[in-house]
Tab-separated table of C-alpha atoms in Angstrom:
chain	number	residue	atom	x	y	z
A	1	MET	CA	-0.068	-0.111	0.197
A	2	GLN	CA	2.494	1.965	1.149
A	3	SER	CA	4.244	1.471	-2.221
A	4	TYR	CA	0.834	2.563	-4.278
A	5	LEU	CA	0.614	5.543	-2.030
A	6	GLY	CA	4.049	6.673	-2.826
A	7	THR	CA	3.517	6.263	-6.477
A	8	ALA	CA	0.625	7.908	-6.357
A	9	VAL	CA	2.367	11.179	-4.378
A	10	ALA	CA	5.962	10.991	-6.714
A	11	ALA	CA	2.791	12.076	-9.632
A	12	LEU	CA	1.633	14.346	-8.387
A	13	VAL	CA	4.834	15.796	-7.554
A	14	ALA	CA	5.959	15.540	-11.324
A	15	ALA	CA	2.786	17.029	-12.666
A	16	ALA	CA	3.191	20.488	-9.999
A	17	VAL	CA	6.316	20.789	-10.926
A	18	ALA	CA	6.260	20.604	-14.300
A	19	LEU	CA	2.638	22.935	-14.059
A	20	PHE	CA	4.764	25.526	-12.068
A	21	LEU	CA	7.853	25.298	-14.655
A	22	VAL	CA	5.117	25.731	-17.439
A	23	GLU	CA	3.460	28.867	-16.386
A	24	VAL	CA	7.001	30.765	-15.381
A	25	VAL	CA	7.838	29.813	-18.852
A	26	HIS	CA	4.210	31.636	-20.095
A	27	ARG	CA	4.813	34.689	-17.373
A	28	ILE	CA	8.616	34.837	-18.968
A	29	THR	CA	6.881	34.932	-22.795
A	30	ARG	CA	3.696	36.930	-22.513
A	31	ARG	CA	6.275	39.077	-21.018
A	32	LEU	CA	8.665	39.478	-23.991
A	33	GLY	CA	5.667	39.369	-26.271
A	34	ARG	CA	4.645	42.604	-25.866
A	35	ARG	CA	7.425	43.604	-28.394
A	36	SER	CA	6.910	39.925	-30.360
A	37	LEU	CA	3.908	38.855	-32.451
A	38	LEU	CA	5.746	35.416	-32.022
A	39	MET	CA	6.064	35.569	-27.986
A	40	THR	CA	2.129	36.632	-28.573
A	41	GLU	CA	0.617	34.390	-30.227
A	42	LEU	CA	3.246	31.249	-28.387
A	43	THR	CA	1.018	33.100	-25.183
A	44	ASP	CA	-1.977	32.810	-26.927
A	45	HIS	CA	-1.901	29.614	-28.665
A	46	ALA	CA	0.679	26.850	-27.292
A	47	HIS	CA	0.372	27.920	-23.350
A	48	ARG	CA	-1.725	24.757	-23.044
A	49	PRO	CA	-1.491	21.894	-25.226
A	50	PHE	CA	2.541	22.928	-23.313
A	51	GLN	CA	1.259	22.638	-20.540
A	52	VAL	CA	-0.985	18.890	-21.321
A	53	ALA	CA	2.409	17.462	-22.671
A	54	ALA	CA	4.052	18.895	-19.887
A	55	THR	CA	2.637	17.036	-17.007
A	56	VAL	CA	1.909	13.923	-19.110
A	57	LEU	CA	5.641	13.785	-19.869
A	58	ALA	CA	6.517	14.727	-16.444
A	59	VAL	CA	3.838	11.726	-14.406
A	60	GLN	CA	4.912	9.393	-17.643
A	61	PHE	CA	8.841	9.637	-15.831
A	62	ALA	CA	7.527	9.791	-11.996
A	63	ALA	CA	5.668	7.023	-13.228
A	64	ARG	CA	8.407	4.354	-14.633
A	65	PHE	CA	10.962	5.481	-11.591
A	66	SER	CA	8.637	5.064	-8.710
A	67	THR	CA	7.439	1.310	-9.762
A	68	GLY	CA	10.180	-0.514	-9.839
A	69	TYR	CA	9.088	-2.998	-6.811
A	70	ALA	CA	6.154	-3.991	-9.723
A	71	VAL	CA	8.825	-4.900	-12.863
A	72	GLY	CA	7.044	-7.864	-14.529
A	73	GLU	CA	3.102	-6.625	-13.471
A	74	GLY	CA	0.550	-6.552	-16.168
A	75	TRP	CA	-0.872	-2.915	-14.242
A	76	ARG	CA	3.012	-1.749	-14.865
A	77	ARG	CA	2.907	-1.881	-18.062
A	78	LEU	CA	-0.498	-0.985	-18.821
A	79	LEU	CA	-0.301	2.326	-16.932
A	80	LEU	CA	3.317	3.050	-18.096
A	81	HIS	CA	1.619	2.184	-22.218
A	82	LEU	CA	-1.438	4.409	-21.914
A	83	LEU	CA	1.406	7.176	-20.737
A	84	VAL	CA	3.228	6.451	-23.687
A	85	LEU	CA	-0.314	6.858	-25.518
A	86	GLY	CA	-0.652	9.509	-23.406
A	87	VAL	CA	2.460	11.695	-24.146
A	88	ILE	CA	2.817	10.549	-28.126
A	89	ALA	CA	-0.996	12.480	-28.699
A	90	THR	CA	-0.016	15.370	-26.322
A	91	THR	CA	3.814	15.617	-28.196
A	92	ALA	CA	1.259	15.832	-31.650
A	93	TRP	CA	-1.072	18.318	-29.848
A	94	LEU	CA	2.402	20.625	-29.347
A	95	VAL	CA	3.421	20.167	-32.650
A	96	ALA	CA	0.520	21.446	-34.212
A	97	SER	CA	0.135	24.147	-31.805
A	98	LEU	CA	3.643	24.895	-33.072
A	99	LEU	CA	3.691	25.245	-36.841
A	100	VAL	CA	-0.422	26.739	-36.736
A	101	VAL	CA	1.676	29.727	-34.329
A	102	VAL	CA	3.863	29.659	-37.236
A	103	GLU	CA	1.743	30.242	-39.883
A	104	ASP	CA	-1.007	32.689	-37.797
A	105	THR	CA	3.247	34.779	-37.760
A	106	ALA	CA	3.482	35.020	-41.000
A	107	LEU	CA	-0.116	35.886	-42.175
A	108	ALA	CA	0.005	38.801	-40.146
A	109	ARG	CA	2.598	40.321	-42.001
A	110	PHE	CA	0.276	40.327	-44.857
A	111	ARG	CA	-3.430	41.984	-44.578
A	112	VAL	CA	-6.026	41.718	-46.256
A	113	ASP	CA	-8.617	44.873	-45.598
A	114	VAL	CA	-6.816	46.653	-47.928
A	115	PRO	CA	-7.823	47.544	-51.433
A	116	ASN	CA	-4.698	45.687	-53.050
A	117	ASN	CA	-4.728	42.568	-50.903
A	118	ARG	CA	-4.376	39.962	-54.130
A	119	HIS	CA	-0.555	39.091	-53.114
A	120	ALA	CA	-2.355	38.748	-49.864
A	121	ARG	CA	-4.328	36.622	-50.187
A	122	ARG	CA	-2.533	34.295	-52.338
A	123	VAL	CA	-0.090	34.592	-49.823
A	124	ARG	CA	-2.802	33.232	-47.280
A	125	THR	CA	-4.800	31.011	-49.628
A	126	GLN	CA	-1.304	28.275	-49.762
A	127	VAL	CA	-0.421	28.777	-45.993
A	128	VAL	CA	-4.168	27.896	-44.766
A	129	MET	CA	-4.123	25.191	-47.346
A	130	LEU	CA	-0.881	23.915	-46.036
A	131	ARG	CA	-2.018	24.033	-42.146
A	132	ARG	CA	-4.629	21.400	-43.266
A	133	LEU	CA	-2.061	19.405	-44.870
A	134	THR	CA	0.452	19.532	-42.011
A	135	ILE	CA	-2.151	18.914	-38.971
A	136	ALA	CA	-3.356	16.160	-41.683
A	137	VAL	CA	0.267	14.073	-41.666
A	138	ILE	CA	1.180	14.698	-38.384
A	139	VAL	CA	-2.411	13.267	-37.123
A	140	ILE	CA	-1.199	10.271	-39.281
A	141	LEU	CA	2.316	9.990	-37.934
A	142	ALA	CA	1.285	9.848	-34.392
A	143	VAL	CA	-1.436	7.418	-34.947
A	144	GLY	CA	0.957	5.544	-36.642
A	145	VAL	CA	3.723	5.350	-34.128
A	146	MET	CA	1.000	5.119	-31.445
A	147	LEU	CA	-0.130	1.690	-32.899
A	148	MET	CA	3.936	1.188	-33.036
A	149	THR	CA	3.836	0.640	-29.214
A	150	PHE	CA	1.520	-2.505	-29.481
A	151	PRO	CA	3.638	-5.295	-29.649
A	152	SER	CA	1.091	-7.445	-32.232
A	153	VAL	CA	1.376	-4.822	-34.366
A	154	ARG	CA	5.053	-4.622	-34.709
A	155	GLY	CA	4.182	-8.559	-35.286
A	156	ILE	CA	2.179	-7.620	-38.712
A	157	GLY	CA	4.721	-4.891	-40.168
A	158	ALA	CA	6.475	-7.237	-41.947
A	159	GLY	CA	3.713	-9.049	-43.393
A	160	VAL	CA	2.307	-5.463	-44.520
A	161	LEU	CA	5.217	-4.611	-46.245
A	162	THR	CA	4.654	-6.968	-48.268
A	163	SER	CA	1.564	-6.227	-49.369
A	164	ALA	CA	1.926	-2.549	-49.175
A	165	GLY	CA	2.503	-2.856	-53.650
A	166	VAL	CA	-1.337	-4.486	-53.634
A	167	VAL	CA	-2.739	-1.895	-51.071
A	168	GLY	CA	-2.156	0.780	-52.340
A	169	VAL	CA	-3.519	0.189	-55.722
A	170	VAL	CA	-6.931	-1.249	-54.083
A	171	ALA	CA	-6.340	1.840	-51.865
A	172	ALA	CA	-5.922	4.433	-54.838
A	173	LEU	CA	-8.511	2.875	-57.357
A	174	ALA	CA	-11.002	3.170	-53.914
A	175	ALA	CA	-9.730	6.725	-52.830
A	176	GLN	CA	-9.551	7.995	-56.573
A	177	SER	CA	-12.094	10.677	-55.964
A	178	LEU	CA	-11.255	11.845	-52.926
A	179	LEU	CA	-7.460	11.810	-53.844
A	180	GLY	CA	-8.364	13.901	-57.421
A	181	ASN	CA	-9.844	16.179	-54.878
A	182	VAL	CA	-6.824	16.776	-52.687
A	183	PHE	CA	-4.443	16.959	-55.573
A	184	ALA	CA	-7.011	19.539	-57.102
A	185	GLY	CA	-6.923	21.606	-53.547
A	186	LEU	CA	-2.903	21.511	-53.598
A	187	GLN	CA	-2.694	22.742	-57.494
A	188	LEU	CA	-5.427	25.371	-56.530
A	189	ALA	CA	-3.808	26.769	-53.579
A	190	PHE	CA	-0.137	27.464	-55.815
A	191	SER	CA	-1.105	27.630	-59.061
A	192	ASP	CA	-2.668	31.131	-58.065
A	193	ALA	CA	-6.233	30.008	-60.454
A	194	VAL	CA	-8.531	30.645	-57.167
A	195	ARG	CA	-7.505	32.356	-53.244
A	196	LEU	CA	-9.682	32.860	-50.710
A	197	ASP	CA	-12.253	36.000	-50.582
A	198	ASP	CA	-11.706	35.960	-54.751
A	199	VAL	CA	-14.892	36.681	-56.279
A	200	VAL	CA	-16.114	34.259	-58.774
A	201	VAL	CA	-19.130	32.866	-61.257
A	202	VAL	CA	-20.035	29.705	-60.660
A	203	GLU	CA	-22.757	27.590	-61.517
A	204	GLY	CA	-24.325	31.203	-62.590
A	205	GLU	CA	-24.355	31.997	-59.059
A	206	TRP	CA	-22.435	35.337	-58.078
A	207	GLY	CA	-19.743	35.073	-54.845
A	208	ARG	CA	-16.663	34.873	-53.382
A	209	ILE	CA	-14.546	32.228	-51.992
A	210	GLU	CA	-15.295	31.861	-48.400
A	211	GLU	CA	-13.757	28.143	-47.429
A	212	LEU	CA	-10.712	26.598	-49.514
A	213	THR	CA	-10.049	22.657	-48.548
A	214	LEU	CA	-8.294	20.142	-49.341
A	215	SER	CA	-11.786	18.484	-50.642
A	216	TYR	CA	-14.088	21.123	-51.458
A	217	VAL	CA	-14.929	24.719	-51.711
A	218	VAL	CA	-17.783	27.051	-50.377
A	219	VAL	CA	-18.802	29.998	-52.144
A	220	GLN	CA	-20.591	32.376	-50.502
A	221	ILE	CA	-23.249	33.372	-53.098
A	222	TRP	CA	-24.632	36.962	-52.484
A	223	ASP	CA	-27.536	36.352	-50.916
A	224	ASP	CA	-26.131	34.567	-48.187
A	225	ARG	CA	-26.378	31.446	-48.932
A	226	ARG	CA	-23.482	28.374	-49.814
A	227	LEU	CA	-22.527	26.466	-52.777
A	228	ILE	CA	-19.825	24.035	-51.554
A	229	LEU	CA	-17.907	22.045	-54.530
A	230	PRO	CA	-15.418	19.961	-55.014
A	231	THR	CA	-11.984	21.395	-55.748
A	232	SER	CA	-11.954	19.254	-58.921
A	233	TYR	CA	-14.576	21.309	-60.029
A	234	PHE	CA	-12.336	24.278	-60.480
A	235	THR	CA	-9.298	22.520	-61.934
A	236	SER	CA	-12.646	20.333	-64.377
A	237	LYS	CA	-14.847	22.376	-65.594
A	238	PRO	CA	-14.275	26.731	-66.699
A	239	PHE	CA	-15.187	29.649	-63.622
A	240	GLN	CA	-15.235	33.574	-63.799
A	241	ASN	CA	-12.719	35.262	-61.458
A	242	TRP	CA	-13.673	38.921	-60.994
A	243	THR	CA	-10.133	39.262	-58.719
A	244	ARG	CA	-7.450	37.320	-60.094
A	245	THR	CA	-5.718	40.014	-61.562
A	246	GLU	CA	-7.299	42.807	-59.606
A	247	ALA	CA	-10.558	44.204	-56.993
A	248	ALA	CA	-11.168	46.399	-59.392
A	249	VAL	CA	-13.632	45.849	-62.448
A	250	LEU	CA	-16.614	46.719	-65.219
A	251	GLY	CA	-19.467	46.302	-66.162
A	252	THR	CA	-22.435	47.507	-68.137
A	253	ALA	CA	-25.783	48.881	-68.079
A	254	GLU	CA	-28.014	48.232	-71.978
A	255	PHE	CA	-31.273	50.894	-72.699
A	256	ASP	CA	-33.505	50.450	-75.252
A	257	VAL	CA	-34.870	53.424	-76.425
A	258	ASP	CA	-36.400	55.236	-79.362
A	259	TRP	CA	-34.450	57.133	-81.889
A	260	ALA	CA	-34.520	60.373	-81.271
A	261	VAL	CA	-33.027	59.991	-77.946
A	262	PRO	CA	-29.732	62.604	-78.010
A	263	VAL	CA	-26.549	60.271	-77.599
A	264	GLN	CA	-23.934	62.667	-76.452
A	265	THR	CA	-26.647	64.573	-74.022
A	266	MET	CA	-27.404	61.540	-72.608
A	267	ARG	CA	-23.799	60.758	-72.157
A	268	GLU	CA	-23.110	63.938	-70.376
A	269	GLU	CA	-25.517	63.264	-68.210
A	270	LEU	CA	-23.821	59.455	-67.447
A	271	ARG	CA	-20.743	61.783	-66.512
A	272	ARG	CA	-22.659	63.808	-64.678
A	273	LEU	CA	-23.890	61.168	-62.414
A	274	VAL	CA	-20.824	58.653	-62.445
A	275	GLU	CA	-18.629	62.422	-61.080
A	276	SER	CA	-20.971	62.600	-58.103
A	277	THR	CA	-21.200	58.717	-56.348
A	278	GLU	CA	-18.152	57.221	-54.707
A	279	LEU	CA	-18.814	54.167	-55.910
A	280	TRP	CA	-16.659	55.290	-59.163
A	281	ASP	CA	-13.488	55.079	-58.975
A	282	GLY	CA	-12.910	57.259	-61.662
A	283	ARG	CA	-11.273	55.426	-64.366
A	284	VAL	CA	-13.771	54.168	-67.266
A	285	CYS	CA	-17.388	55.736	-67.863
A	286	VAL	CA	-18.074	55.202	-71.377
A	287	LEU	CA	-21.652	55.363	-72.963
A	288	GLN	CA	-22.515	54.056	-76.836
A	289	VAL	CA	-24.824	53.362	-79.033
A	290	THR	CA	-24.599	48.840	-79.551
A	291	ASP	CA	-27.100	48.082	-81.935
A	292	ALA	CA	-30.102	49.627	-83.794
A	293	THR	CA	-32.920	47.419	-85.092
A	294	GLY	CA	-36.270	46.419	-83.604
A	295	GLY	CA	-37.346	50.176	-84.351
A	296	THR	CA	-35.160	50.873	-80.918
A	297	VAL	CA	-31.527	51.520	-80.524
A	298	ARG	CA	-29.605	49.618	-77.678
A	299	VAL	CA	-27.418	52.267	-75.667
A	300	ARG	CA	-24.611	50.872	-73.332
A	301	ALA	CA	-22.804	52.315	-70.142
A	302	LEU	CA	-19.747	50.708	-69.494
A	303	VAL	CA	-18.856	51.847	-65.655
A	304	SER	CA	-16.072	50.494	-63.661
A	305	ALA	CA	-15.171	50.489	-59.949
A	306	ALA	CA	-13.331	49.634	-56.944
A	307	ASP	CA	-14.539	46.192	-55.986
A	308	ALA	CA	-17.673	43.657	-57.700
A	309	GLY	CA	-19.919	44.795	-54.378
A	310	SER	CA	-19.498	49.109	-55.711
A	311	LEU	CA	-19.814	47.609	-59.458
A	312	TRP	CA	-23.158	46.111	-58.384
A	313	ASP	CA	-24.288	49.428	-56.652
A	314	LEU	CA	-23.719	51.508	-59.522
A	315	ARG	CA	-25.133	49.590	-62.398
A	316	CYS	CA	-28.045	49.657	-60.277
A	317	LEU	CA	-27.660	53.674	-59.468
A	318	VAL	CA	-26.164	54.738	-63.381
A	319	ARG	CA	-29.967	52.285	-64.719
A	320	GLU	CA	-32.210	54.003	-62.300
A	321	HIS	CA	-31.250	57.794	-62.783
A	322	LEU	CA	-31.127	57.381	-66.656
A	323	VAL	CA	-34.486	56.101	-66.491
A	324	ALA	CA	-35.814	58.653	-64.518
A	325	TRP	CA	-34.195	61.406	-66.639
A	326	ILE	CA	-35.435	59.533	-70.061
A	327	ARG	CA	-38.536	59.971	-68.528
A	328	ASP	CA	-38.458	63.582	-67.026
A	329	ASN	CA	-36.949	65.521	-69.460
A	330	ARG	CA	-36.966	63.255	-73.190
A	331	PRO	CA	-39.687	61.340	-73.278
A	332	THR	CA	-39.521	61.394	-76.677
A	333	ALA	CA	-37.126	59.150	-76.699
A	334	MET	CA	-38.982	56.232	-74.689
A	335	PRO	CA	-39.006	53.287	-77.167
A	336	ARG	CA	-42.391	53.027	-78.428
A	337	LEU	CA	-44.153	51.305	-81.857
A	338	ARG	CA	-44.652	53.813	-84.791
A	339	THR	CA	-48.210	53.138	-87.108
A	340	GLU	CA	-47.159	55.227	-90.345
A	341	LEU	CA	-50.899	56.564	-91.646
A	342	GLY	CA	-51.711	58.539	-94.765
A	343	GLY	CA	-51.874	57.878	-98.552
A	344	ALA	CA	-49.518	57.213	-101.333
A	345	GLY	CA	-50.063	60.518	-102.121
A	346	SER	CA	-48.627	62.166	-99.616
A	347	ASN	CA	-45.492	64.671	-99.294
A	348	LEU	CA	-44.588	63.974	-96.255
A	349	PRO	CA	-40.311	62.972	-96.393
A	350	TRP	CA	-41.025	60.444	-93.854
A	351	GLN	CA	-43.479	58.629	-96.111
A	352	TRP	CA	-44.109	57.326	-99.465
A	353	VAL	CA	-42.706	59.429	-102.999
A	354	GLN	CA	-44.111	58.556	-105.684
A	355	PRO	CA	-41.093	57.880	-108.316
A	356	ARG	CA	-40.350	59.479	-110.815
A	357	ARG	CA	-40.290	57.686	-114.147
A	358	PRO	CA	-43.533	54.742	-114.256
A	359	VAL	CA	-42.990	51.544	-113.975
A	360	ARG	CA	-44.067	49.622	-116.034
A	361	ARG	CA	-46.616	46.953	-115.034
A	362	LEU	CA	-45.885	43.229	-115.229
A	363	THR	CA	-48.804	40.168	-116.603
A	364	ASP	CA	-49.373	37.544	-114.369
A	365	THR	CA	-47.441	35.253	-116.531
A	366	GLU	CA	-44.598	37.041	-116.225
A	367	VAL	CA	-41.599	37.093	-113.429
A	368	PRO	CA	-39.709	40.292	-112.620
A	369	ASP	CA	-35.791	39.890	-113.068
A	370	ASP	CA	-35.504	40.796	-109.021
A	371	ALA	CA	-37.149	38.157	-107.938
A	372	ARG	CA	-34.873	35.493	-109.580
A	373	VAL	CA	-31.734	34.174	-108.047
A	374	PHE	CA	-30.761	31.953	-110.227
A	375	GLY	CA	-31.909	33.460	-113.489
A	376	GLY	CA	-33.674	36.318	-114.870
A	377	GLY	CA	-30.301	38.467	-116.124
A	378	ASP	CA	-26.420	37.787	-116.333
A	379	ASP	CA	-25.367	36.822	-112.879
A	380	GLY	CA	-28.693	34.695	-112.275
A	381	ALA	CA	-27.577	32.539	-115.345
A	382	ALA	CA	-23.818	32.515	-113.995
A	383	ARG	CA	-25.171	31.995	-110.268
A	384	SER	CA	-27.032	28.853	-112.121
A	385	GLU	CA	-24.935	27.214	-114.298
A	386	ALA	CA	-22.168	27.529	-111.175
A	387	PHE	CA	-25.073	25.108	-109.122
A	388	VAL	CA	-26.369	23.305	-111.455
A	389	GLY	CA	-24.222	22.997	-114.175
A	390	PRO	CA	-23.954	23.377	-117.812
A	391	GLU	CA	-25.163	20.430	-119.176
A	392	GLU	CA	-28.361	19.929	-117.081
A	393	PRO	CA	-30.998	21.999	-117.394
A	394	ALA	CA	-31.336	25.460	-114.332
A	395	THR	CA	-34.948	24.854	-114.633
A	396	PRO	CA	-36.910	22.666	-111.095
A	397	ARG	CA	-38.678	19.844	-112.096
């Protein structure tokens, strides 16, 4: 009983000493962290895993040296084995926390809350992807080391290695889709095709990249919905990236108006509008007639903004203002349907004008020359010969 009590006391003393030393180190790093970002991150993120790992390690040493009276006993082997597993797990936790501290320190140097944050978003995407990958590797290695502490696992290790090739092929075939997404995620992280906070158009939806993992990508749509896609989608299908080179983008607002619209006056009104709003970034302001069919003309206003959100609001503002301007100031420019009234004898400039020389009226059996493509004239006969051939009749059967 006294031996068991001594073991318990030794374990408690070792845990207390470990906690005391960790607390001393924590206070020192906190004081130094007032001027060092790395030390501040260490005190915030690595304190708890360091505390647990040091405590478990101290208890493991105390139990090993204070249970010499029970060498060969089953409970001692079980206790020491459990403590070794605890040391491995807490050490992996501590290493992962240290890596997170280093990554957070690196990310702090690149701000994403500035207008020109393309390089910062690229670094952030790569660091986040590496963080997920390193944590996954650490967990796999920790589990592997913990399994190797079991004698039965070490005994079958040789047999597993002999069939590793076959198992690898089977696993690769079974996890083909998963591995494809993992490699696609790494490709996205380092190819700069898409980054966190990029504004994209995917599957007809406009949104931004909210989360980028090794297996899937979360797109936050403008109405706060979430579109979740596999990472292989972005390496196998086309999509629009509005902020790949810079956040500033162009947008259009189109109007179908009457031919009476004063284009230059409308252009000046557009310029006056964009110069009066902070949504415009001062780069592009163009108004052009892009089409003139169907009884109306199509006027396109091309404007620019510093980011996609500002561009959307600016385009809506241009539409609202120019629609109201046409309605209130240029009502004749509103789209309309015209009907021509009057006889052939009218002398209005836009109505029918009598021909200067009389036109010979054809009989019912005569066909005018301009009613035939393959005949009726020299050029028609040439076309008929080219398409039918000189030895075949040109008239339809």
